[in-house]
Amino acid sequence: MGIKNNRLSAEELVANFSDIHPPFEHAEGAILEANRCINCYDAPCTKSCPTSIDVPLFIKQISSGNIKGSARTIFSSNIMGGGCSKVCPVEKLCEGACVYNLREEEPISIAKLQRYSTGIAIHEKWKLFERKPSNGKKVAVVGAGPAGLACAHALSLQGIDVTVFEKEEKGGGLMTYGVAAYKVTPESCKEEVDYITSIGGIDIQYKKELGKDITLAELQKKYDAVFLGIGVGIARELSIPGEELEGVEDAISFIYNLRTNDYSKISVGDKVAVIGMGMTAIDAATQSKRLGAKEVTMIYRRTENEKPCTDVELNLAKLDGCSFIWLAAPKEIIGENGKAKKLICTKMKLGEPDASGRRAPVDTGETFTIEVDMVIKAAGQIPFEELVAKADIKNNSGKISINKSAETNLKGVFAGGDAVNGGKEVVDAVQAGKDAASGILTYLGIK
Amino acid sequence: MANLQSTFLGIKSPNPFWLASAPPTDKKINVLRAFEAGWGGVVWKTLGSQVKNVSSRYSTLDYNGQKVMGFNNIELISDRPLEINLKEIREVVREFPDRAMIVSLMADNDRKSWHEMVKKTEDTGAHGIELNFGCPHGMVERGMGASVGQDPEIAKMVVEWVMEVAKIPVITKLTPNVHSVVPAAQAVIAGGTNGLSLINTIQSVTGIDLDTLVPNPNVGGKSVFGGYCGPAVKPIALKFLTTLSQDKIAQKVPISGIGGISTWRDAVEFMLLGASNVQVCTAAMHYGFRIVRDMCDGMSNWMDEKGYKSIDEFVGLSVPNVTRWEELDINFHITAKIDQDKCIHCGLCYKACEDTSHQSIDIERGNPYNKYTIKEEECVGCNLCKIVCPVNDCITMEEHRKGPEYLNWIEFQKRGLPLNDH
């Protein structure tokens, strides 16, 4: 059959892409779970959260029936606490640190409880924060992703008028465009962006791309400070023969298309190979399956022990029926009439640990071939090196360099999030946005 | 298998678990169900003069998601016609001759009414009578219930009236709404009661609806003080029970223990402090009569484990272990120890000790787990850390005596020994 779209019925697609996070259906369920929490002191969950949400407090607030307080506790540390409760790999953050793990018991369902409070707050449009009166200062934020929005919110709270420039049509960044749709639905992304900006003082201008529609010099002139939360965007090439063939696509654009179009319009192959084992690779693999691909094979050059995704993510792919080839690296894609047909892989073995501390894959020279009609590359993303260099911003292979106050080498220009760290979790970007806001406030002499 | 057979004032029941006088024992249909479920006996809900009940009637104290820590009611004595109650009692006694049938009574405050009530009760074939001198609401205003139990002289007088005609054993149920139950107990014993039971409910306001601002239970926008019972009152009941078990006069008659008994463990505790049997209500109202199964089973297993063949063998064994404060051994000293292998680093011990006790726990910050150790020289052995620790046997209290010999406060003062310096 090859690559085609609209394999499944509309009902099947709706079912496959509905939110995978089951909510607490009733307050009783949330309270029951909240009461399991023993309210640790100097809590490991809080310490394992990049935004340091006071987890024991917000859980206690659920159990005391103070849902408003609970939501405020979460949002005051993490304004994207709603989305993070859906996309955070909590098994290696808060829930992974829960002391129940040390007793071989199920950890507290922190994410689910966080979804409970934040979900109600966003749905009810609770006004939990009031911004200070405008102080006349103006800041430009580039990118309406998690870092940009967190920065904008924190600045607006202190009375700064913020203009956000976003190249896409919607806010949310990777939440809206780069994560599996069944984790954060398009509706929930929009609701979240609206909720964050409902504080006022934040004007988002869509379809305004840095280096195209606006320039940094312009922004520096018009605004008292600038924050760059431009993320990373370009998919890393495999640099193997056959990468140009029809049917070879990068995971970022595959997911972007999926998030911006009707699912029925997204083409997917029958035999899909996904290269990589990170979160994005999993999102691409599972969504291929959910679009109707017959076989999805994930290929990774190390073993399961070294995989960058979490066990929870891997299990998602397993449950969706994906198969896995460990210790294999793509070598060449063979085409027929310009279309991808075969993927030749090299068998790898593990050698000495590399810079990341994980054992490095070593080529054994042995190869094998699998039949494919689609290859999705999810070997990581690279930063906007050219864009950054053009603006004379100090960087490290495109990753923007910042000081302790999140300021770049350009005075009054701050940065944070994936653009700086090269690509981490949403929750890390939120913290980076907060840190930059605090740097900007100091810079402007406000705090 | 241990023998759970119980004899209270000569009244036999297959186990020491009776249902207390309350809504569950108001009707034949309930009592038959209770006996089918295995209860050893019942105290039929109080018979007396005509009353009318209201709705609603109950409210509770819930805690951290756990329902019915405490239970409160404003229901009065039985509101059914006396003749129906008597007829049903007679029928149940005939149907279950091996179970104890006690009838709770609260007659109008005159000799004639009490005489009539006692005689009518005896005609049913019931095995005993329990005098309700404890009901804290509704009847008090009419000079009955707790208002009788709170005045030893009146209580004694009523008991004397009853004993003039009673041919079956009489148990007097005491109110806890007094600073001590001993004077009333001594008075009713002087009046001739054969046995005692306690506690009745404690006057309470369980809580307020924060929307309507009306306390619970809400009866058309108003509430009244109710009678409090359930798990939360057990410690209070045990204390009152102990004062009777240690009193030279009160200890001469058997006591039926009541107050928050939910499990066989609770029952054993009451019996260890001198109750010959126990009465249960709230736990049954929460979960139904089936709870008696584990009560019997658990008590029996515990007895087997400890080598007790019959329940009389352990009744009262803990009474001598409750002493006066000034007789406690001051040289006895314990300090906490944290088992690092069991510690889950929740920090509850540290926070509790640091904020509210003696700053006796050291913290070594880690990411994400801190390490906690006891500063033995600072520890006063209060148990708080052990109490808040969520892991069994992670924190243990180890004995480090201050001196080899027994030393109490009186002797301590006599010797002019120094006070603490912190």
CSV table of C-alpha atoms in Angstrom, one decimal, chain A residues 23-417:
chain,number,residue,atom,x,y,z
A,23,PRO,CA,-8.4,12.6,35.0
A,24,PHE,CA,-9.7,12.0,38.4
A,25,GLU,CA,-13.4,11.7,37.7
A,26,HIS,CA,-14.4,12.9,41.1
A,27,ALA,CA,-13.0,15.0,43.9
A,28,GLU,CA,-13.0,11.8,46.1
A,29,GLY,CA,-10.4,10.2,43.9
A,30,ALA,CA,-8.1,13.2,44.1
A,31,ILE,CA,-8.6,13.5,47.8
A,32,LEU,CA,-7.9,9.8,48.3
A,33,GLU,CA,-4.7,10.1,46.4
A,34,ALA,CA,-3.8,13.4,48.1
A,35,ASN,CA,-4.2,11.8,51.4
A,36,ARG,CA,-1.6,9.1,50.5
A,37,CYS,CA,1.0,11.8,50.4
A,38,ILE,CA,2.9,11.9,53.7
A,39,ASN,CA,3.9,15.6,53.3
A,40,CYS,CA,7.7,15.2,53.3
A,41,TYR,CA,9.8,18.0,54.7
A,42,ASP,CA,12.3,19.5,52.3
A,43,ALA,CA,10.6,17.2,49.9
A,44,PRO,CA,12.5,15.1,47.3
A,45,CYS,CA,9.7,15.7,44.8
A,46,THR,CA,10.1,19.5,45.0
A,47,LYS,CA,13.8,19.3,44.9
A,48,SER,CA,13.5,17.2,41.7
A,49,CYS,CA,11.3,19.7,40.0
A,50,PRO,CA,13.2,22.1,37.8
A,51,THR,CA,10.7,24.8,38.8
A,52,SER,CA,10.6,23.7,42.5
A,53,ILE,CA,6.9,23.4,42.8
A,54,ASP,CA,6.0,23.0,46.5
A,55,VAL,CA,4.4,19.6,45.9
A,56,PRO,CA,3.5,18.6,49.5
A,57,LEU,CA,1.8,22.0,49.9
A,58,PHE,CA,-0.3,21.8,46.7
A,59,ILE,CA,-1.3,18.2,47.5
A,60,LYS,CA,-2.2,19.1,51.1
A,61,GLN,CA,-4.3,21.9,49.6
A,62,ILE,CA,-6.2,19.4,47.5
A,63,SER,CA,-6.9,17.3,50.6
A,64,SER,CA,-8.1,20.3,52.6
A,65,GLY,CA,-10.5,21.3,49.8
A,66,ASN,CA,-8.5,24.4,48.9
A,67,ILE,CA,-8.2,23.8,45.2
A,68,LYS,CA,-7.7,27.5,44.4
A,69,GLY,CA,-4.7,27.6,46.8
A,70,SER,CA,-3.4,24.4,45.3
A,71,ALA,CA,-3.5,25.8,41.7
A,72,ARG,CA,-1.9,29.0,42.9
A,73,THR,CA,0.9,27.1,44.6
A,74,ILE,CA,1.6,25.3,41.3
A,75,PHE,CA,1.3,28.3,39.0
A,76,SER,CA,3.4,30.6,41.1
A,77,SER,CA,6.3,28.2,40.6
A,78,ASN,CA,5.4,27.1,37.1
A,79,ILE,CA,2.9,29.0,35.0
A,80,MET,CA,2.8,26.1,32.6
A,81,GLY,CA,2.0,23.7,35.5
A,82,GLY,CA,-1.0,22.5,33.5
A,83,GLY,CA,0.9,21.4,30.4
A,84,CYS,CA,3.9,20.2,32.4
A,85,SER,CA,1.6,17.9,34.3
A,86,LYS,CA,0.9,16.2,30.9
A,87,VAL,CA,4.3,16.3,29.2
A,88,CYS,CA,6.8,16.1,32.1
A,89,PRO,CA,8.7,12.8,32.3
A,90,VAL,CA,7.7,12.8,36.0
A,91,GLU,CA,9.1,9.3,36.4
A,92,LYS,CA,12.5,10.8,36.4
A,93,LEU,CA,11.5,14.0,38.1
A,94,CYS,CA,9.1,14.5,41.0
A,95,GLU,CA,7.4,11.1,41.0
A,96,GLY,CA,10.8,9.4,40.5
A,97,ALA,CA,12.0,11.0,43.7
A,98,CYS,CA,8.9,10.2,45.7
A,99,VAL,CA,9.9,8.5,48.9
A,100,TYR,CA,7.3,5.8,48.3
A,101,ASN,CA,9.7,4.4,45.7
A,102,LEU,CA,12.1,3.6,48.4
A,103,ARG,CA,9.5,1.3,49.9
A,104,GLU,CA,8.8,-0.3,46.6
A,105,GLU,CA,5.4,1.3,46.6
A,106,GLU,CA,3.7,3.2,43.9
A,107,PRO,CA,4.8,6.9,44.1
A,108,ILE,CA,2.1,9.5,44.7
A,109,SER,CA,0.4,10.4,41.4
A,110,ILE,CA,1.8,13.9,41.5
A,111,ALA,CA,1.2,14.7,37.9
A,112,LYS,CA,-2.3,13.5,38.0
A,113,LEU,CA,-3.0,15.6,41.1
A,114,GLN,CA,-1.4,18.6,39.4
A,115,ARG,CA,-3.6,18.1,36.4
A,116,TYR,CA,-6.6,18.0,38.8
A,117,SER,CA,-5.9,21.5,40.4
A,118,THR,CA,-4.6,23.2,37.3
A,119,GLY,CA,-7.3,21.7,35.1
A,120,ILE,CA,-10.1,23.1,37.3
A,121,ALA,CA,-8.3,26.5,37.5
A,122,ILE,CA,-7.9,26.8,33.7
A,123,HIS,CA,-11.4,25.5,33.0
A,124,GLU,CA,-12.9,27.9,35.5
A,125,LYS,CA,-10.6,30.7,34.4
A,126,TRP,CA,-9.7,31.4,38.0
A,127,LYS,CA,-7.9,34.7,38.3
A,128,LEU,CA,-5.1,33.7,40.6
A,129,PHE,CA,-2.6,36.5,40.0
A,130,GLU,CA,-3.0,40.2,39.7
A,131,ARG,CA,-0.4,42.2,37.8
A,132,LYS,CA,1.0,45.4,39.2
A,133,PRO,CA,0.0,48.6,37.4
A,134,SER,CA,2.0,49.2,34.3
A,135,ASN,CA,5.3,50.9,35.0
A,136,GLY,CA,5.9,52.0,31.5
A,137,LYS,CA,8.8,49.5,30.8
A,138,LYS,CA,8.5,47.5,27.7
A,139,VAL,CA,10.1,44.1,27.0
A,140,ALA,CA,10.1,42.1,23.8
A,141,VAL,CA,9.9,38.3,24.1
A,142,VAL,CA,10.8,36.3,21.0
A,143,GLY,CA,9.0,33.0,20.9
A,144,ALA,CA,5.7,32.1,22.6
A,145,GLY,CA,7.0,28.7,23.8
A,146,PRO,CA,7.3,27.6,27.4
A,147,ALA,CA,10.4,29.8,28.1
A,148,GLY,CA,8.9,32.9,26.4
A,149,LEU,CA,5.5,32.6,28.1
A,150,ALA,CA,7.0,32.0,31.5
A,151,CYS,CA,9.2,35.0,31.1
A,152,ALA,CA,6.4,37.1,29.8
A,153,HIS,CA,4.1,36.2,32.6
A,154,ALA,CA,6.7,36.9,35.3
A,155,LEU,CA,7.5,40.2,33.7
A,156,SER,CA,3.8,41.3,33.3
A,157,LEU,CA,3.2,40.4,36.9
A,158,GLN,CA,5.6,43.2,37.9
A,159,GLY,CA,3.9,45.7,35.7
A,160,ILE,CA,6.0,45.4,32.6
A,161,ASP,CA,4.2,45.6,29.2
A,162,VAL,CA,5.3,42.6,27.2
A,163,THR,CA,5.1,42.0,23.5
A,164,VAL,CA,5.7,38.5,22.4
A,165,PHE,CA,6.7,37.7,18.8
A,166,GLU,CA,5.8,34.3,17.6
A,167,LYS,CA,6.6,32.9,14.1
A,168,GLU,CA,3.7,30.3,14.2
A,169,GLU,CA,0.0,30.9,14.3
A,170,LYS,CA,-0.4,29.6,17.8
A,171,GLY,CA,1.4,29.9,21.1
A,172,GLY,CA,2.8,27.1,23.2
A,173,GLY,CA,5.9,26.3,21.2
A,174,LEU,CA,6.8,22.6,21.3
A,175,MET,CA,3.7,21.9,23.5
A,176,THR,CA,1.6,22.9,20.5
A,177,TYR,CA,3.8,21.8,17.7
A,178,GLY,CA,6.3,19.2,18.9
A,179,VAL,CA,4.7,16.8,21.3
A,180,ALA,CA,2.4,13.9,20.7
A,181,ALA,CA,-1.1,15.1,20.4
A,182,TYR,CA,-2.5,12.5,22.7
A,183,LYS,CA,-0.3,14.1,25.5
A,184,VAL,CA,-1.5,17.6,25.0
A,185,THR,CA,-4.5,18.1,22.8
A,186,PRO,CA,-4.5,21.2,20.6
A,187,GLU,CA,-7.5,22.5,22.6
A,188,SER,CA,-5.7,22.2,25.9
A,189,CYS,CA,-2.6,24.0,24.5
A,190,LYS,CA,-4.8,26.9,23.4
A,191,GLU,CA,-6.6,27.1,26.7
A,192,GLU,CA,-3.3,27.2,28.5
A,193,VAL,CA,-1.8,30.0,26.4
A,194,ASP,CA,-5.1,32.0,26.9
A,195,TYR,CA,-5.0,31.3,30.6
A,196,ILE,CA,-1.4,32.5,30.9
A,197,THR,CA,-2.0,35.7,29.0
A,198,SER,CA,-5.3,36.4,30.8
A,199,ILE,CA,-3.2,38.2,33.4
A,200,GLY,CA,-3.0,41.1,30.9
A,201,GLY,CA,-0.1,43.1,29.8
A,202,ILE,CA,1.0,40.4,27.3
A,203,ASP,CA,0.4,41.1,23.6
A,204,ILE,CA,1.3,38.1,21.4
A,205,GLN,CA,2.0,39.0,17.8
A,206,TYR,CA,1.7,35.8,15.7
A,207,LYS,CA,3.4,35.1,12.3
A,208,LYS,CA,6.3,37.3,13.2
A,209,GLU,CA,9.6,35.5,12.7
A,210,LEU,CA,12.9,36.8,14.0
A,211,GLY,CA,15.3,37.4,11.1
A,212,LYS,CA,12.4,37.6,8.7
A,213,ASP,CA,9.6,39.8,9.9
A,214,ILE,CA,11.6,41.4,12.7
A,215,THR,CA,15.2,42.0,13.6
A,216,LEU,CA,16.9,41.9,16.9
A,217,ALA,CA,18.4,45.4,16.3
A,218,GLU,CA,14.8,46.7,15.8
A,219,LEU,CA,13.7,45.1,19.1
A,220,GLN,CA,16.7,46.4,21.0
A,221,LYS,CA,15.9,49.9,19.8
A,222,LYS,CA,12.1,49.8,20.6
A,223,TYR,CA,12.2,47.8,23.8
A,224,ASP,CA,13.9,48.2,27.2
A,225,ALA,CA,15.0,44.6,27.1
A,226,VAL,CA,14.6,41.5,24.9
A,227,PHE,CA,14.2,37.9,25.8
A,228,LEU,CA,15.1,35.2,23.2
A,229,GLY,CA,13.2,32.0,23.7
A,230,ILE,CA,13.5,30.8,20.2
A,231,GLY,CA,14.1,27.1,20.9
A,232,VAL,CA,15.8,24.8,18.6
A,233,GLY,CA,14.3,23.8,15.3
A,234,ILE,CA,16.4,22.1,12.7
A,235,ALA,CA,16.4,18.3,12.7
A,236,ARG,CA,19.8,16.7,12.8
A,237,GLU,CA,20.7,15.0,9.5
A,238,LEU,CA,21.7,11.4,9.5
A,239,SER,CA,24.3,12.1,6.8
A,240,ILE,CA,23.8,8.8,5.1
A,241,PRO,CA,23.1,8.0,1.4
A,242,GLY,CA,19.5,8.0,0.5
A,243,GLU,CA,18.4,10.7,3.0
A,244,GLU,CA,16.9,12.7,0.1
A,245,LEU,CA,14.5,9.9,-1.0
A,246,GLU,CA,10.8,10.3,-0.9
A,247,GLY,CA,9.5,8.8,2.3
A,248,VAL,CA,12.4,10.0,4.5
A,249,GLU,CA,11.2,12.7,6.8
A,250,ASP,CA,12.4,14.2,10.1
A,251,ALA,CA,10.3,13.7,13.2
A,252,ILE,CA,10.0,17.4,13.9
A,253,SER,CA,8.2,18.2,10.7
A,254,PHE,CA,6.2,14.9,10.9
A,255,ILE,CA,4.9,15.9,14.3
A,256,TYR,CA,4.5,19.6,13.2
A,257,ASN,CA,2.3,18.5,10.3
A,258,LEU,CA,0.3,16.3,12.5
A,259,ARG,CA,-0.3,19.1,15.0
A,260,THR,CA,-1.2,21.6,12.3
A,261,ASN,CA,-3.4,19.5,10.1
A,262,ASP,CA,-6.4,17.2,10.2
A,263,TYR,CA,-5.1,13.7,11.2
A,264,SER,CA,-6.8,12.3,8.1
A,265,LYS,CA,-4.5,14.4,5.9
A,266,ILE,CA,-1.3,13.0,7.4
A,267,SER,CA,0.5,10.5,5.2
A,268,VAL,CA,2.2,7.6,6.9
A,269,GLY,CA,3.9,4.5,5.6
A,270,ASP,CA,3.0,0.8,6.1
A,271,LYS,CA,6.5,-0.1,7.2
A,272,VAL,CA,7.9,2.8,9.2
A,273,ALA,CA,11.4,2.9,10.6
A,274,VAL,CA,12.1,5.5,13.3
A,275,ILE,CA,15.7,6.4,14.0
A,276,GLY,CA,16.4,7.4,17.6
A,277,MET,CA,15.0,6.6,21.0
A,278,GLY,CA,14.4,10.0,22.6
A,279,MET,CA,11.0,11.4,23.5
A,280,THR,CA,10.5,12.8,20.0
A,281,ALA,CA,11.3,9.5,18.5
A,282,ILE,CA,8.7,7.8,20.7
A,283,ASP,CA,6.2,10.5,19.8
A,284,ALA,CA,6.8,10.0,16.1
A,285,ALA,CA,6.7,6.2,16.4
A,286,THR,CA,3.5,6.0,18.5
A,287,GLN,CA,1.7,8.6,16.3
A,288,SER,CA,2.7,6.7,13.1
A,289,LYS,CA,1.1,3.7,14.6
A,290,ARG,CA,-2.0,5.6,15.7
A,291,LEU,CA,-2.3,7.0,12.1
A,292,GLY,CA,-2.5,3.4,10.9
A,293,ALA,CA,1.0,2.3,10.0
A,294,LYS,CA,1.2,-1.5,10.0
A,295,GLU,CA,4.7,-1.9,11.3
A,296,VAL,CA,6.7,0.6,13.2
A,297,THR,CA,10.3,-0.3,14.0
A,298,MET,CA,12.4,1.9,16.3
A,299,ILE,CA,16.1,1.7,15.7
A,300,TYR,CA,18.7,2.8,18.3
A,301,ARG,CA,22.4,2.5,18.3
A,302,ARG,CA,22.8,1.6,22.0
A,303,THR,CA,20.9,-0.7,24.3
A,304,GLU,CA,17.7,-0.2,26.3
A,305,ASN,CA,19.9,0.7,29.3
A,306,GLU,CA,21.3,3.8,27.6
A,307,LYS,CA,18.0,5.0,26.0
A,308,PRO,CA,17.3,8.7,26.4
A,309,CYS,CA,13.5,8.2,26.8
A,310,THR,CA,11.9,7.0,30.0
A,311,ASP,CA,10.5,3.5,30.7
A,312,VAL,CA,7.0,5.0,30.7
A,313,GLU,CA,7.6,6.4,27.2
A,314,LEU,CA,9.1,3.1,26.0
A,315,ASN,CA,6.1,1.3,27.3
A,316,LEU,CA,3.8,3.6,25.4
A,317,ALA,CA,5.5,2.6,22.2
A,318,LYS,CA,5.4,-1.1,23.2
A,319,LEU,CA,1.7,-0.9,24.0
A,320,ASP,CA,1.1,0.7,20.6
A,321,GLY,CA,2.7,-2.3,19.0
A,322,CYS,CA,6.0,-0.8,17.9
A,323,SER,CA,9.0,-3.1,17.6
A,324,PHE,CA,12.6,-2.3,18.6
A,325,ILE,CA,16.0,-3.0,17.2
A,326,TRP,CA,18.7,-2.2,19.7
A,327,LEU,CA,22.4,-1.8,18.9
A,328,ALA,CA,21.8,-0.7,15.3
A,329,ALA,CA,22.7,2.4,13.3
A,330,PRO,CA,21.3,3.4,9.9
A,331,LYS,CA,23.9,3.2,7.1
A,332,GLU,CA,22.1,3.7,3.9
A,333,ILE,CA,18.6,4.1,2.6
A,334,ILE,CA,18.0,2.3,-0.7
A,335,GLY,CA,15.4,3.6,-3.0
A,336,GLU,CA,13.3,2.5,-6.0
A,337,ASN,CA,11.9,5.1,-8.3
A,338,GLY,CA,13.0,7.8,-5.9
A,339,LYS,CA,11.1,6.2,-3.0
A,340,ALA,CA,12.6,4.7,0.1
A,341,LYS,CA,12.5,0.9,0.0
A,342,LYS,CA,15.2,-0.6,2.2
A,343,LEU,CA,17.1,0.5,5.2
A,344,ILE,CA,20.6,-0.9,5.7
A,345,CYS,CA,21.7,-0.8,9.3
A,346,THR,CA,25.0,-1.6,10.9
A,347,LYS,CA,25.1,-3.8,14.0
A,348,MET,CA,26.7,-2.0,16.9
A,349,LYS,CA,28.2,-3.1,20.2
A,350,LEU,CA,28.9,-1.2,23.3
A,351,GLY,CA,32.4,0.2,23.9
A,352,GLU,CA,33.9,2.5,26.6
A,353,PRO,CA,31.7,5.2,28.2
A,354,ASP,CA,31.6,8.5,26.3
A,355,ALA,CA,31.3,12.1,27.4
A,356,SER,CA,27.7,11.5,28.5
A,357,GLY,CA,28.9,8.7,30.8
A,358,ARG,CA,26.9,6.1,28.7
A,359,ARG,CA,28.8,3.4,26.9
A,360,ALA,CA,29.4,4.4,23.4
A,361,PRO,CA,28.2,2.4,20.4
A,362,VAL,CA,30.9,0.9,18.3
A,363,ASP,CA,30.5,-0.3,14.7
A,364,THR,CA,30.9,-4.0,14.3
A,365,GLY,CA,31.0,-3.9,10.5
A,366,GLU,CA,28.1,-6.4,10.2
A,367,THR,CA,25.0,-5.1,8.5
A,368,PHE,CA,21.4,-6.1,8.0
A,369,THR,CA,18.6,-4.8,5.9
A,370,ILE,CA,14.9,-4.1,6.7
A,371,GLU,CA,12.1,-3.3,4.3
A,372,VAL,CA,10.7,0.2,4.7
A,373,ASP,CA,8.5,2.7,2.9
A,374,MET,CA,9.0,5.4,5.4
A,375,VAL,CA,12.0,6.5,7.5
A,376,ILE,CA,11.5,9.0,10.3
A,377,LYS,CA,14.7,10.7,11.6
A,378,ALA,CA,14.6,11.6,15.2
A,379,ALA,CA,18.3,11.9,15.9
A,380,GLY,CA,17.9,15.3,17.7
A,381,GLN,CA,17.6,18.9,16.8
A,382,ILE,CA,20.2,21.5,16.3
A,383,PRO,CA,20.0,25.2,17.3
A,384,PHE,CA,19.5,28.1,14.9
A,385,GLU,CA,23.2,28.7,14.6
A,386,GLU,CA,23.1,31.0,11.6
A,387,LEU,CA,20.4,33.2,13.0
A,388,VAL,CA,22.2,33.6,16.3
A,389,ALA,CA,25.6,34.2,14.7
A,390,LYS,CA,24.2,36.8,12.3
A,391,ALA,CA,23.0,38.8,15.3
A,392,ASP,CA,26.5,38.7,16.8
A,393,ILE,CA,25.2,36.7,19.8
A,394,LYS,CA,27.9,34.7,21.5
A,395,ASN,CA,27.1,31.0,21.2
A,396,ASN,CA,28.4,27.5,21.3
A,397,SER,CA,27.5,25.7,18.1
A,398,GLY,CA,24.4,27.8,18.0
A,399,LYS,CA,23.5,27.3,21.6
A,400,ILE,CA,23.3,30.9,23.0
A,401,SER,CA,25.7,31.6,25.8
A,402,ILE,CA,24.3,33.5,28.8
A,403,ASN,CA,25.6,34.7,32.2
A,404,LYS,CA,24.2,34.0,35.6
A,405,SER,CA,21.5,36.6,35.0
A,406,ALA,CA,20.5,34.9,31.8
A,407,GLU,CA,21.9,37.9,29.8
A,408,THR,CA,23.8,37.3,26.5
A,409,ASN,CA,26.9,39.2,25.4
A,410,LEU,CA,24.5,41.9,24.1
A,411,LYS,CA,23.4,44.3,26.7
A,412,GLY,CA,19.7,44.0,27.5
A,413,VAL,CA,19.3,40.9,25.5
A,414,PHE,CA,18.5,37.8,27.5
A,415,ALA,CA,17.9,34.2,26.5
A,416,GLY,CA,16.7,30.9,27.9
A,417,GLY,CA,15.2,27.5,27.2
